[in-house]
PDB file of C-alpha atoms and ligand atoms in Angstrom:
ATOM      1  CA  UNK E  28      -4.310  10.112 -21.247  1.00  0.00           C
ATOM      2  CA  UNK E  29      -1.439   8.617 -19.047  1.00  0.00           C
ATOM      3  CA  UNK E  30      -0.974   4.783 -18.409  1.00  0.00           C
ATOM      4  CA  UNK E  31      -0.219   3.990 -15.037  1.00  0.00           C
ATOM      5  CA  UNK E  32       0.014   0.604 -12.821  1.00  0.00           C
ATOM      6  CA  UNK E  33      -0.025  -0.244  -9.268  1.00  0.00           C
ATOM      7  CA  UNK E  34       1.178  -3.766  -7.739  1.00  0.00           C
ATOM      8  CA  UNK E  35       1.276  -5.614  -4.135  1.00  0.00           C
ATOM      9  CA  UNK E  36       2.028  -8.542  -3.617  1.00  0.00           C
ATOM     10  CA  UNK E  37       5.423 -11.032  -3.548  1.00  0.00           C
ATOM     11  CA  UNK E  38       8.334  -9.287  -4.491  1.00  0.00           C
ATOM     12  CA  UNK E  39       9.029  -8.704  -8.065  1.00  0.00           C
ATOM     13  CA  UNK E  40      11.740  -7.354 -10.358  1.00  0.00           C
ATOM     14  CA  UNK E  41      10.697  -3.712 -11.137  1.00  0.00           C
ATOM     15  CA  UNK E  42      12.216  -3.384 -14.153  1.00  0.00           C
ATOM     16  CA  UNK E  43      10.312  -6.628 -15.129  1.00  0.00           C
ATOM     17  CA  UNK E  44       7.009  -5.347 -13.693  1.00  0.00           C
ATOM     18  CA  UNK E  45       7.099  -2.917 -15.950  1.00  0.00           C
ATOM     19  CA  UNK E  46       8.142  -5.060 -19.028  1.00  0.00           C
ATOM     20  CA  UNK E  47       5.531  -7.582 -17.974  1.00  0.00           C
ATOM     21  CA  UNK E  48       3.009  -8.845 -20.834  1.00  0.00           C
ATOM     22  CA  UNK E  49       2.836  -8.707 -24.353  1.00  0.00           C
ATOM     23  CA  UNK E  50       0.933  -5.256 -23.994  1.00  0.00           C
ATOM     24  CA  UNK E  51       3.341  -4.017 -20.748  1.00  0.00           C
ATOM     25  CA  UNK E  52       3.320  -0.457 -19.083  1.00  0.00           C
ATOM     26  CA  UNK E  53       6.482  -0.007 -21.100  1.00  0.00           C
ATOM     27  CA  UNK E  54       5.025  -0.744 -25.180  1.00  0.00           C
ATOM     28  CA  UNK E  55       1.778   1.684 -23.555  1.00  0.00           C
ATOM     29  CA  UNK E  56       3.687   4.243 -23.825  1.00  0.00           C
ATOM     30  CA  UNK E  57       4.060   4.225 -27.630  1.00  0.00           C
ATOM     31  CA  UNK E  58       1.261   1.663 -28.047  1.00  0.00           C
ATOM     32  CA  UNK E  59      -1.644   2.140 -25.826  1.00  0.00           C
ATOM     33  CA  UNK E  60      -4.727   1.042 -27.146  1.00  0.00           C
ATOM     34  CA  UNK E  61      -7.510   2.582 -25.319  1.00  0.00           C
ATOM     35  CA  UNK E  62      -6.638   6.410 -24.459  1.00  0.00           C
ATOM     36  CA  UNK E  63     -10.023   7.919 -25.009  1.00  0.00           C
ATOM     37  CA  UNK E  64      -9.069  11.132 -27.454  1.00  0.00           C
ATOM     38  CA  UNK E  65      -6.726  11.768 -24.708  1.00  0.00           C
ATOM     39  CA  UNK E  66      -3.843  12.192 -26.698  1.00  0.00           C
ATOM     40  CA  UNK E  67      -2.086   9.278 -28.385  1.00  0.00           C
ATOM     41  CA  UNK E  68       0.841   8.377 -27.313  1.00  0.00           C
ATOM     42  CA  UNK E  69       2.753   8.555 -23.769  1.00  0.00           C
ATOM     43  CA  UNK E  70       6.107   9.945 -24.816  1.00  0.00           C
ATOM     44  CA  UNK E  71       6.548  12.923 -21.816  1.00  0.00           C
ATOM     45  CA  UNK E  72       8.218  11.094 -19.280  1.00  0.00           C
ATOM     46  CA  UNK E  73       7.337   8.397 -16.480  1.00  0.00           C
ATOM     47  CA  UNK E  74       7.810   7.362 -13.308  1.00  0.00           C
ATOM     48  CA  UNK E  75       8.084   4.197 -11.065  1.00  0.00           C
ATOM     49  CA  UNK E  76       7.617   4.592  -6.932  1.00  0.00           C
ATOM     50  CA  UNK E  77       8.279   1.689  -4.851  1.00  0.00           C
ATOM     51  CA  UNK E  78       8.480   0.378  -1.477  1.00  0.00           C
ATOM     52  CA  UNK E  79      11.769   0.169   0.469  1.00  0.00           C
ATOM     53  CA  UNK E  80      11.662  -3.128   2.123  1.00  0.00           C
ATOM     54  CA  UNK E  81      11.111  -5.828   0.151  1.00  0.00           C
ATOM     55  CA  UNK E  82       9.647  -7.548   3.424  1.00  0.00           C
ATOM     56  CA  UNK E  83       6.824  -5.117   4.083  1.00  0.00           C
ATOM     57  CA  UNK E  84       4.542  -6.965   6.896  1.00  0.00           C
ATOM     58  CA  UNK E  85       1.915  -5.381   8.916  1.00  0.00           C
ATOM     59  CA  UNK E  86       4.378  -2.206   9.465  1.00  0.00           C
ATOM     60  CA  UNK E  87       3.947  -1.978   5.515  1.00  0.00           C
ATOM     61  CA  UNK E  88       2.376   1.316   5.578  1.00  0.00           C
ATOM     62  CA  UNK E  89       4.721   3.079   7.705  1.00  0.00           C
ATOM     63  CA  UNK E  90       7.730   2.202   5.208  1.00  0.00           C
ATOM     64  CA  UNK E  91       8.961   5.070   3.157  1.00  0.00           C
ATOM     65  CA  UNK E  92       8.477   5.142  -0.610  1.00  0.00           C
ATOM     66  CA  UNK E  93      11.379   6.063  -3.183  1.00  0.00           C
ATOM     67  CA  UNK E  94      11.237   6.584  -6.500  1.00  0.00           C
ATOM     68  CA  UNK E  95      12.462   7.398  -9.853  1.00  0.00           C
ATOM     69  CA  UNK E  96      11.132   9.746 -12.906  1.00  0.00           C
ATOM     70  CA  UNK E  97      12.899  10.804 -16.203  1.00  0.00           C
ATOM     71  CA  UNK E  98      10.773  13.439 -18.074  1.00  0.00           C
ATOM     72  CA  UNK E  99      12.246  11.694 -21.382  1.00  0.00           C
ATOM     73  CA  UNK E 100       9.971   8.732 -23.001  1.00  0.00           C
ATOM     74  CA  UNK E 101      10.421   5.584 -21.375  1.00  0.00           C
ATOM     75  CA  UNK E 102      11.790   3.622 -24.003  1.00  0.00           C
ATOM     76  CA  UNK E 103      15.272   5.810 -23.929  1.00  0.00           C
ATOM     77  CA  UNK E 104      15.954   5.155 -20.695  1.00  0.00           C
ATOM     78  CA  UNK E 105      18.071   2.267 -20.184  1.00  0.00           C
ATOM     79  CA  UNK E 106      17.629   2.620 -16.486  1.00  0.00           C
ATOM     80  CA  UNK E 107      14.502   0.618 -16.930  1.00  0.00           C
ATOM     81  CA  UNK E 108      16.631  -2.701 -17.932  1.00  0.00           C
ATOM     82  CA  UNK E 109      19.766  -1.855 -16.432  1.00  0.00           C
ATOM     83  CA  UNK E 110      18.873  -0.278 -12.982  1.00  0.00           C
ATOM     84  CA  UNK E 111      15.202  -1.133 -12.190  1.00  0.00           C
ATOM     85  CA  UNK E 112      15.605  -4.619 -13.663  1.00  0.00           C
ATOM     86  CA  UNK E 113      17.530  -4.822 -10.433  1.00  0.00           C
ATOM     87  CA  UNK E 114      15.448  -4.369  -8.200  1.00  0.00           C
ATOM     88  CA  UNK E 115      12.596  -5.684  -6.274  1.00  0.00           C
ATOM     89  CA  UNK E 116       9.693  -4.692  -4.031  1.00  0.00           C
ATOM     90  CA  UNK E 117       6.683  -5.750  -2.986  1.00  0.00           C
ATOM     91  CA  UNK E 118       4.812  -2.953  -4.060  1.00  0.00           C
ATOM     92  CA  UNK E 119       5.014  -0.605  -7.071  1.00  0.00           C
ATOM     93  CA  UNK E 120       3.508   2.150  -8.513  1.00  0.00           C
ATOM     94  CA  UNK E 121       4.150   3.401 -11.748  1.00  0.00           C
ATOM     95  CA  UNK E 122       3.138   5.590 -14.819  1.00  0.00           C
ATOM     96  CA  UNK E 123       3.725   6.696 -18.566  1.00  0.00           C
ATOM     97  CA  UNK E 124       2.859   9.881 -19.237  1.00  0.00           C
ATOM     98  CA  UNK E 125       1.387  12.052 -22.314  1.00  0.00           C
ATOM     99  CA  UNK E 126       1.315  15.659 -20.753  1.00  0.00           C
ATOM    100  CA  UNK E 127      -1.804  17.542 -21.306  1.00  0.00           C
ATOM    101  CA  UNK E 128      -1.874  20.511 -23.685  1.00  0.00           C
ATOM    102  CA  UNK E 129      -0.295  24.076 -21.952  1.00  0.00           C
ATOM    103  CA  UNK E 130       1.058  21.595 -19.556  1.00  0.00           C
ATOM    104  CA  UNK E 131       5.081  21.383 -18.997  1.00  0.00           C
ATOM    105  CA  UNK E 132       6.988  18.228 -19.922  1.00  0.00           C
ATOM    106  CA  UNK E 133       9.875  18.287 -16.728  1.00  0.00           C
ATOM    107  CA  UNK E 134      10.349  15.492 -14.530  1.00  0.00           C
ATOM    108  CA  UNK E 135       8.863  17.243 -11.587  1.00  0.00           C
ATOM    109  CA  UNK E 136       5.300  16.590 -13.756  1.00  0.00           C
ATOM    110  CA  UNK E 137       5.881  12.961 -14.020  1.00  0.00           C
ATOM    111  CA  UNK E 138       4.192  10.500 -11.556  1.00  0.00           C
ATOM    112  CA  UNK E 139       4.300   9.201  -9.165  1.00  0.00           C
ATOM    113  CA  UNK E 140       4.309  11.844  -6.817  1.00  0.00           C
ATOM    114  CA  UNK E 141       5.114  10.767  -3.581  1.00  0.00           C
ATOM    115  CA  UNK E 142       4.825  11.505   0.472  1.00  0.00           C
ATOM    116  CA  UNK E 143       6.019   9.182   3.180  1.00  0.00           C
ATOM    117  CA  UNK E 144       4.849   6.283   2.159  1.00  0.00           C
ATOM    118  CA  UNK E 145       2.083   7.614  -0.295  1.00  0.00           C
ATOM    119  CA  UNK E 146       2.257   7.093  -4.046  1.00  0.00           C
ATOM    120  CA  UNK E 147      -0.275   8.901  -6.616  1.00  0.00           C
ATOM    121  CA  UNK E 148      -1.181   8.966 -10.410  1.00  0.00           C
ATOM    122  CA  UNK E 149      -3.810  10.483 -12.610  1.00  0.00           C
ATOM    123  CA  UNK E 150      -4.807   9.940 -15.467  1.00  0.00           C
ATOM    124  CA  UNK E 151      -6.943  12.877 -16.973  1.00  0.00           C
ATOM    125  CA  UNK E 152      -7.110  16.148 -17.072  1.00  0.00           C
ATOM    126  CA  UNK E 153      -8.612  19.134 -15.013  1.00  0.00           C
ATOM    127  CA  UNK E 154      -9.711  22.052 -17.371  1.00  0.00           C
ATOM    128  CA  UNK E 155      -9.127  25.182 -15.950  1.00  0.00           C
ATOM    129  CA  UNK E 156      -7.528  23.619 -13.053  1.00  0.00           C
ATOM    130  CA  UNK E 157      -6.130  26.721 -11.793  1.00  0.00           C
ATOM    131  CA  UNK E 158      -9.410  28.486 -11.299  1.00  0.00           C
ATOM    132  CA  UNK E 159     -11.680  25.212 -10.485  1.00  0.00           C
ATOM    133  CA  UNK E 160      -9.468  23.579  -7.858  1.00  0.00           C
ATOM    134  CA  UNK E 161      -9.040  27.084  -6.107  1.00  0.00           C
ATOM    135  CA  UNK E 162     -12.820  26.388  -5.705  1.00  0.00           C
ATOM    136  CA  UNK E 163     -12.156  23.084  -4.501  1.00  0.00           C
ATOM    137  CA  UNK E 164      -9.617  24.410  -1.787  1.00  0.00           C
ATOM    138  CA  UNK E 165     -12.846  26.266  -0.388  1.00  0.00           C
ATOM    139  CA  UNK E 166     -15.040  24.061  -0.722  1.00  0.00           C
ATOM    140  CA  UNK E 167     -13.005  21.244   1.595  1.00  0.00           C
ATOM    141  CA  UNK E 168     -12.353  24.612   3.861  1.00  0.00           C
ATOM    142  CA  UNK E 169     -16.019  23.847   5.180  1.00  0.00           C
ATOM    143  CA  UNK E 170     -16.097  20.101   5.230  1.00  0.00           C
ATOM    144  CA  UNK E 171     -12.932  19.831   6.632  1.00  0.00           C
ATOM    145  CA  UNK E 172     -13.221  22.614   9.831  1.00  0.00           C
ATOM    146  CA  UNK E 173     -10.248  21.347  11.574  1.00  0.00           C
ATOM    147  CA  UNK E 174      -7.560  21.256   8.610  1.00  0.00           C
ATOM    148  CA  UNK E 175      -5.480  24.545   8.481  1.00  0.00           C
ATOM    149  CA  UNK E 176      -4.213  23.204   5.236  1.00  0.00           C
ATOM    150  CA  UNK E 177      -7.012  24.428   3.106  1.00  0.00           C
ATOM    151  CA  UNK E 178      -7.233  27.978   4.417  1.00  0.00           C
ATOM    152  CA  UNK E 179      -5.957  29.709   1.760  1.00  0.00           C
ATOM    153  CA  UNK E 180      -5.814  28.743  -2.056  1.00  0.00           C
ATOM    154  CA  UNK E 181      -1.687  29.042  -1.799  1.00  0.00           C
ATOM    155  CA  UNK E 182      -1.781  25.496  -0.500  1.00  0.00           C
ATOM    156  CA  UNK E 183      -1.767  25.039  -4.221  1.00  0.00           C
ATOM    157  CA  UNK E 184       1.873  26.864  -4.276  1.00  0.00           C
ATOM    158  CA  UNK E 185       3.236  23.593  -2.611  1.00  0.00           C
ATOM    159  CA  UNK E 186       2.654  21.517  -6.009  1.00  0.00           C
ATOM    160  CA  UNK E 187       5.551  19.915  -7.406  1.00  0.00           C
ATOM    161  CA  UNK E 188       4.734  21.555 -10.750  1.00  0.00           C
ATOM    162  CA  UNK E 189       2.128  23.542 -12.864  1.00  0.00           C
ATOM    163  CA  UNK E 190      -0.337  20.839 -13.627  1.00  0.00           C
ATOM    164  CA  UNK E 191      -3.443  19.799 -12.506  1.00  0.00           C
ATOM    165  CA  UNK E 192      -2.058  16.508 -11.281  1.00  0.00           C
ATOM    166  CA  UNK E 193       0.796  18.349  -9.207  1.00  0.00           C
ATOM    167  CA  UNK E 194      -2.282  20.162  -7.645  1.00  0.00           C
ATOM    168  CA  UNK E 195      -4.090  17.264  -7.174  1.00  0.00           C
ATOM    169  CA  UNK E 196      -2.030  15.608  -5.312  1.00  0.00           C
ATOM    170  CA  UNK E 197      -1.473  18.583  -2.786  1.00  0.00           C
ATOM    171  CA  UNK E 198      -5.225  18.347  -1.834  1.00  0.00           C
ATOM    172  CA  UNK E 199      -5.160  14.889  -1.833  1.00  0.00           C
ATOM    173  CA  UNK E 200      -2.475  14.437   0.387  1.00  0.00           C
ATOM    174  CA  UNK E 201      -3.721  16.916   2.801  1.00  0.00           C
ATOM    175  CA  UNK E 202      -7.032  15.023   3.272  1.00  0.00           C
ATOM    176  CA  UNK E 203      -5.073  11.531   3.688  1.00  0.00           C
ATOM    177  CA  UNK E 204      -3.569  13.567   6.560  1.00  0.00           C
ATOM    178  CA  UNK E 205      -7.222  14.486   7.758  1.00  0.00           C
ATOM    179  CA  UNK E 206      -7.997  10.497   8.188  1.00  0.00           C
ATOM    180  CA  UNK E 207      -9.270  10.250  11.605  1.00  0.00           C
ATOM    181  CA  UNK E 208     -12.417   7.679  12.419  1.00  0.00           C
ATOM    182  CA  UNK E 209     -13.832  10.751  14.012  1.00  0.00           C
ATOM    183  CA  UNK E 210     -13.856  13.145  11.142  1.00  0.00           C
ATOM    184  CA  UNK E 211     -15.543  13.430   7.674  1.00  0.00           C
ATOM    185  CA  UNK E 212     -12.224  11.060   6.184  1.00  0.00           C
ATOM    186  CA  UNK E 213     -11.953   7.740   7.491  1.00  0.00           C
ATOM    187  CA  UNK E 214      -9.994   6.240   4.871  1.00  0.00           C
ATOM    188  CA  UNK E 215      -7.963   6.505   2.167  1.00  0.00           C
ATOM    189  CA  UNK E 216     -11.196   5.421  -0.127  1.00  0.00           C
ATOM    190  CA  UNK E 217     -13.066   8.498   1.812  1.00  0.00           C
ATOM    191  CA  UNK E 218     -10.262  11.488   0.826  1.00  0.00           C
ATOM    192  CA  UNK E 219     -10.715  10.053  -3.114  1.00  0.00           C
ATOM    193  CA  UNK E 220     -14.698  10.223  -3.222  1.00  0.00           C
ATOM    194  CA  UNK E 221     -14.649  13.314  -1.495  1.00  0.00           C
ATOM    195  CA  UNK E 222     -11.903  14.997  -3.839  1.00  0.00           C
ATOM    196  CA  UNK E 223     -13.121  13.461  -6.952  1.00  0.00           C
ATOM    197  CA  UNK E 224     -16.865  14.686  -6.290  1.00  0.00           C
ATOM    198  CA  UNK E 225     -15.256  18.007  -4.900  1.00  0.00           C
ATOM    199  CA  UNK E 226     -13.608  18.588  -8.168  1.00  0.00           C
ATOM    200  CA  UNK E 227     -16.487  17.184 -10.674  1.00  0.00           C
ATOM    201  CA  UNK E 228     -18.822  19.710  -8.516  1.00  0.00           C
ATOM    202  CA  UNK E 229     -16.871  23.118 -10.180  1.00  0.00           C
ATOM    203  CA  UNK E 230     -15.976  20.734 -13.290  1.00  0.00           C
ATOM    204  CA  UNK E 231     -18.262  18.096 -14.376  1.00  0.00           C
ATOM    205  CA  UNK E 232     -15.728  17.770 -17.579  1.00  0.00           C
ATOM    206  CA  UNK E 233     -13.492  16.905 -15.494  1.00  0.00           C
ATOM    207  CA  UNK E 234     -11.183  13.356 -15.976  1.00  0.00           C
ATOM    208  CA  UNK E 235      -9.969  11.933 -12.565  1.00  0.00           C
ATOM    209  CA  UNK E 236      -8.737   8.342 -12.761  1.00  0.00           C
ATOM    210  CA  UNK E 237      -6.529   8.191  -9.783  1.00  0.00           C
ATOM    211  CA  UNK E 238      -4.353   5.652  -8.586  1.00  0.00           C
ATOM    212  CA  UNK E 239      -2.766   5.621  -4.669  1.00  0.00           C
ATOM    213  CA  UNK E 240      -0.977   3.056  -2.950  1.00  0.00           C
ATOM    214  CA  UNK E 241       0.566   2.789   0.676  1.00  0.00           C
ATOM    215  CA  UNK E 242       3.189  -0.172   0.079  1.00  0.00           C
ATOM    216  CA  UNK E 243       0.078  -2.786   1.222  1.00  0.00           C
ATOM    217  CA  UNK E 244      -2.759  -1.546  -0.629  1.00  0.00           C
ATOM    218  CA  UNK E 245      -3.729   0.204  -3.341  1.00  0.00           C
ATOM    219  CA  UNK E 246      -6.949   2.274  -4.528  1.00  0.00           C
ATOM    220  CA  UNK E 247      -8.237   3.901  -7.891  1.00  0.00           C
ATOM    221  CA  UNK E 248     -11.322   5.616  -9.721  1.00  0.00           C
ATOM    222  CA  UNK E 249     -12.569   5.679 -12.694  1.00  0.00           C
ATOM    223  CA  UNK E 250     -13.809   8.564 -14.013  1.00  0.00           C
ATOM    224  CA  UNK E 251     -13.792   8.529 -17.611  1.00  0.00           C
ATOM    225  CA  UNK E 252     -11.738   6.507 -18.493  1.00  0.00           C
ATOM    226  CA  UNK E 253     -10.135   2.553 -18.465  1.00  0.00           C
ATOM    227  CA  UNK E 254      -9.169   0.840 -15.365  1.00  0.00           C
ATOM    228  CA  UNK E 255      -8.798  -2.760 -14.899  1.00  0.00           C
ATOM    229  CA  UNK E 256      -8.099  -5.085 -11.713  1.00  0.00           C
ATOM    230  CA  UNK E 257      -6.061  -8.599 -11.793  1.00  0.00           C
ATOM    231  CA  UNK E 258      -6.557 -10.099  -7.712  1.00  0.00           C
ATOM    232  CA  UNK E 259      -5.216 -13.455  -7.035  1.00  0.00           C
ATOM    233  CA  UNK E 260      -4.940 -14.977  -3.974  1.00  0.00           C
ATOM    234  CA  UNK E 261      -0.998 -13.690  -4.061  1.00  0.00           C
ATOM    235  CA  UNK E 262      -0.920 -10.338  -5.639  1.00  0.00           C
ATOM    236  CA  UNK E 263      -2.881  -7.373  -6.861  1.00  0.00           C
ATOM    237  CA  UNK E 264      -2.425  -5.391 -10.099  1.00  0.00           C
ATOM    238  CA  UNK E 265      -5.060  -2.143 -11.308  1.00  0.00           C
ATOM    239  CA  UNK E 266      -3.830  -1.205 -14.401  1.00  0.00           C
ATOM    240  CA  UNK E 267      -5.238   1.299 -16.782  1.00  0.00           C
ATOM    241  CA  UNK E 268      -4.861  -1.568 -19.679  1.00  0.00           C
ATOM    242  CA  UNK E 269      -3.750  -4.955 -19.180  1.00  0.00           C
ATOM    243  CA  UNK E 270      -0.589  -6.344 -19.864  1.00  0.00           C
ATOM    244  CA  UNK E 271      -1.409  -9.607 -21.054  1.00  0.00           C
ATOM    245  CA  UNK E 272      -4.321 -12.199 -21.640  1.00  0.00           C
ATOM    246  CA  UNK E 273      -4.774 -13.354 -18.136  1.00  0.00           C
ATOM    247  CA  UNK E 274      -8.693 -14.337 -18.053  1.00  0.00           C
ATOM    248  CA  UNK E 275      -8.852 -12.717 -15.046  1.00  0.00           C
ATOM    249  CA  UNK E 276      -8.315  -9.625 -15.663  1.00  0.00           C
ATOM    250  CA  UNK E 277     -11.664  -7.270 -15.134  1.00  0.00           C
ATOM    251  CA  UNK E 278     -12.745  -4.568 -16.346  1.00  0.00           C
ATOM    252  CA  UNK E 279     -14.021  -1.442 -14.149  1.00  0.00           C
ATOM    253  CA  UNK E 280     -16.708   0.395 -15.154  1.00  0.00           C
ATOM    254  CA  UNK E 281     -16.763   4.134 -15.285  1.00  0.00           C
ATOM    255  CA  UNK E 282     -17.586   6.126 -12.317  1.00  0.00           C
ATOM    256  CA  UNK E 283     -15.760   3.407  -9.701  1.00  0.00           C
ATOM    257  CA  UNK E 284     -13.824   3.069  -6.677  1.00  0.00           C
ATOM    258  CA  UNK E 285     -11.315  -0.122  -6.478  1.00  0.00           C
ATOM    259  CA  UNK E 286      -9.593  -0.834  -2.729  1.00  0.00           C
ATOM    260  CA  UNK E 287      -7.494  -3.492  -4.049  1.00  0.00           C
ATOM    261  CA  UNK E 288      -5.100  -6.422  -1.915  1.00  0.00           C
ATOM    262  CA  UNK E 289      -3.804  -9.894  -2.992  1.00  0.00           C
ATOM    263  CA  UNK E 290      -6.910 -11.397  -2.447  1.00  0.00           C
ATOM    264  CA  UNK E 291      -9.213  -9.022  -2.167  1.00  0.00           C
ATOM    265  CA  UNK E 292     -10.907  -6.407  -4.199  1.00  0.00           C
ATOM    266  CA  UNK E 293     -14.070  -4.079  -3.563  1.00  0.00           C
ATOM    267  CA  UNK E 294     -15.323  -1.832  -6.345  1.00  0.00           C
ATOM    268  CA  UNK E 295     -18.344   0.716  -5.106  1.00  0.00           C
ATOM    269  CA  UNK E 296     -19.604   3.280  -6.835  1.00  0.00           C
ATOM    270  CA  UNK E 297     -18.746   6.717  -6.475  1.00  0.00           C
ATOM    271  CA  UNK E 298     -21.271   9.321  -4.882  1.00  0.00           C
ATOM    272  CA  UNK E 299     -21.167  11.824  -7.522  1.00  0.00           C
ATOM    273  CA  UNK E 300     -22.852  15.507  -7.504  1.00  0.00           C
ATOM    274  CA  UNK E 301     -26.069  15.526  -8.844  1.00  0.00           C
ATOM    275  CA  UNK E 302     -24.802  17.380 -12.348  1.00  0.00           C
ATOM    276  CA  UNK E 303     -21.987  14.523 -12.359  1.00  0.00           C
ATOM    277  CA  UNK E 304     -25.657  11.812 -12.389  1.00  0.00           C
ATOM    278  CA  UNK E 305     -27.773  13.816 -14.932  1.00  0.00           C
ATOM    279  CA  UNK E 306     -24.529  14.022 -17.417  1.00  0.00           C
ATOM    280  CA  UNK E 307     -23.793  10.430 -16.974  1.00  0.00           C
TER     281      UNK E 307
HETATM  282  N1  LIG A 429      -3.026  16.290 -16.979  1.00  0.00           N
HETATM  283  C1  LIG A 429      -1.957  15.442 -16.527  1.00  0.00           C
HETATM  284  C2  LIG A 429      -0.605  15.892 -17.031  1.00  0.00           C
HETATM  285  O1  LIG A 429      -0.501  16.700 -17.913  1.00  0.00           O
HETATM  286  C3  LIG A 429      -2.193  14.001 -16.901  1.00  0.00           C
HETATM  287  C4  LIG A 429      -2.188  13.799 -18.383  1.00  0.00           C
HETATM  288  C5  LIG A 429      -2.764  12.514 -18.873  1.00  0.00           C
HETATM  289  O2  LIG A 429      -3.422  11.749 -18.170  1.00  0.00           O
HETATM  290  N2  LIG A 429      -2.552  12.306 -20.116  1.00  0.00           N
HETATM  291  O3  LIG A 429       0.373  15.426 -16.536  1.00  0.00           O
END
């Protein structure tokens, strides 16, 4: 399974972010130590998304995202040192990646994948992903009436690449753009639940940890597999393994939803189908 790692909080180097810890985002990739018979090590690429303006205030979530991927392993790019050691942000999102079985290793698979001022991960895998989230397309056809997006399965054309998290990210994106306090997604955390219980409804195998940020806030699940949460009073990291021996680092339980900003961190349970509670 991929590593990945979002940040907010004072502006940091982003080549250092990345190099951070005795057990950083960058030695995961050849070193991780939790991946959960999900391959073993993260050698198909990576990417790092960040936020424009290093001064993000309450605007933050209107500021555009950029970003840079290299479908090559992390460690033999000296872009990391030599070009992201250069710069800073206040908010980062990045990820290793160890590409799934059948899946192609290109840079247009690597995450983050990005919109506006959206960044997304996953780490997991769909099986059959072609044939369940067609389902899934349907399925948020009824619950969300107004959305023209999901009226046909070719939505799915739009993704980046031919993987599941491509796909993903297609759906996801068009329910952040459903967020309305009058609809069935209010939030950010709302578009998650309902796509990860969407998706575990046709796939109960299914592994969706998912990681999104905005620039002043960042969310994940866990669904089977690691995730863990460092929130100081200054900054906020979710990380799918830590990067050093900070005590404060905490562990999230499987089958969790983390809203995550320097200072503050909620972790709720996710409302799964009822197949998703009898298996787990
Ligand atoms: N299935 C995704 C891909 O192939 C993610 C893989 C992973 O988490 N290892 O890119």
């Amino acid at each position: 399974m991929c590593r990945h790692l979002g940040y907010v909080g004072p502006p940091v180097g982003i080549g250092e972010l990345i190099l951070r810890g005795p057990h950083s985002l960058y030695s995961q990739s050849w070193a991780p130590v939790d991946m959960r018979a999900g391959g073993t090590i993260n050698a198909d690429g990576f990417g790092v998304a960040w936020w424009r303006r290093a001064d993000v205030g309450t605007e933050g979530a209107r500021d555009a995202v950029t970003r840079y991927r290299n479908h090559a392993p992390i460690w033999t790019d000296p872009a990391v040192a030599e070009v992201l050691g250069q710069l800073e942000s206040r908010s980062v999102v990045a990820a290793v990646r160890s590409a799934t079985v059948g899946m192609p290793v290109e840079r247009c698979a690597c995450a983050p994948f990005t919109d506006e001022h959206w960044a997304f991960s996953h780490n997991g895998v769909v099986p059959d992903w072609r044939t369940t989230l067609v389902a899934v397309v349907a399925d948020l056809r009824e619950v969300c009436t107004t959305a023209t997006l999901f009226d046909s399965p070719a939505v799915l054309l739009q993704a980046e690449a031919l993987t599941d998290s491509a796909a993903l990210w297609v759906l996801l994106r068009g329910l952040l753009g459903e967020i309305d306090p009058a609809g069935p997604v209010t939030s950010p955390a709302d578009a998650l639940q309902l796509l990860v219980a969407t998706v575990l409804r046709y796939q109960p195998s299914a592994r969706l940890n998912l990681l999104l940020g905005n620039g002043i806030q960042l969310w994940g699940t866990t669904c089977w597999h690691a995730l863990s949460v460092l929130v100081t009073d200054d900054f906020a990291v979710l990380s799918s393994e830590p990067y050093d021996a900070d005590p404060r680092w905490q562990s999230v339980v499987d089958h969790q939803l983390v809203t995550a900003t320097p200072g503050h961190c909620t972790i709720t349970a996710l409302e799964l189908p009822a197949t998703e509670r009898v298996r787990s």
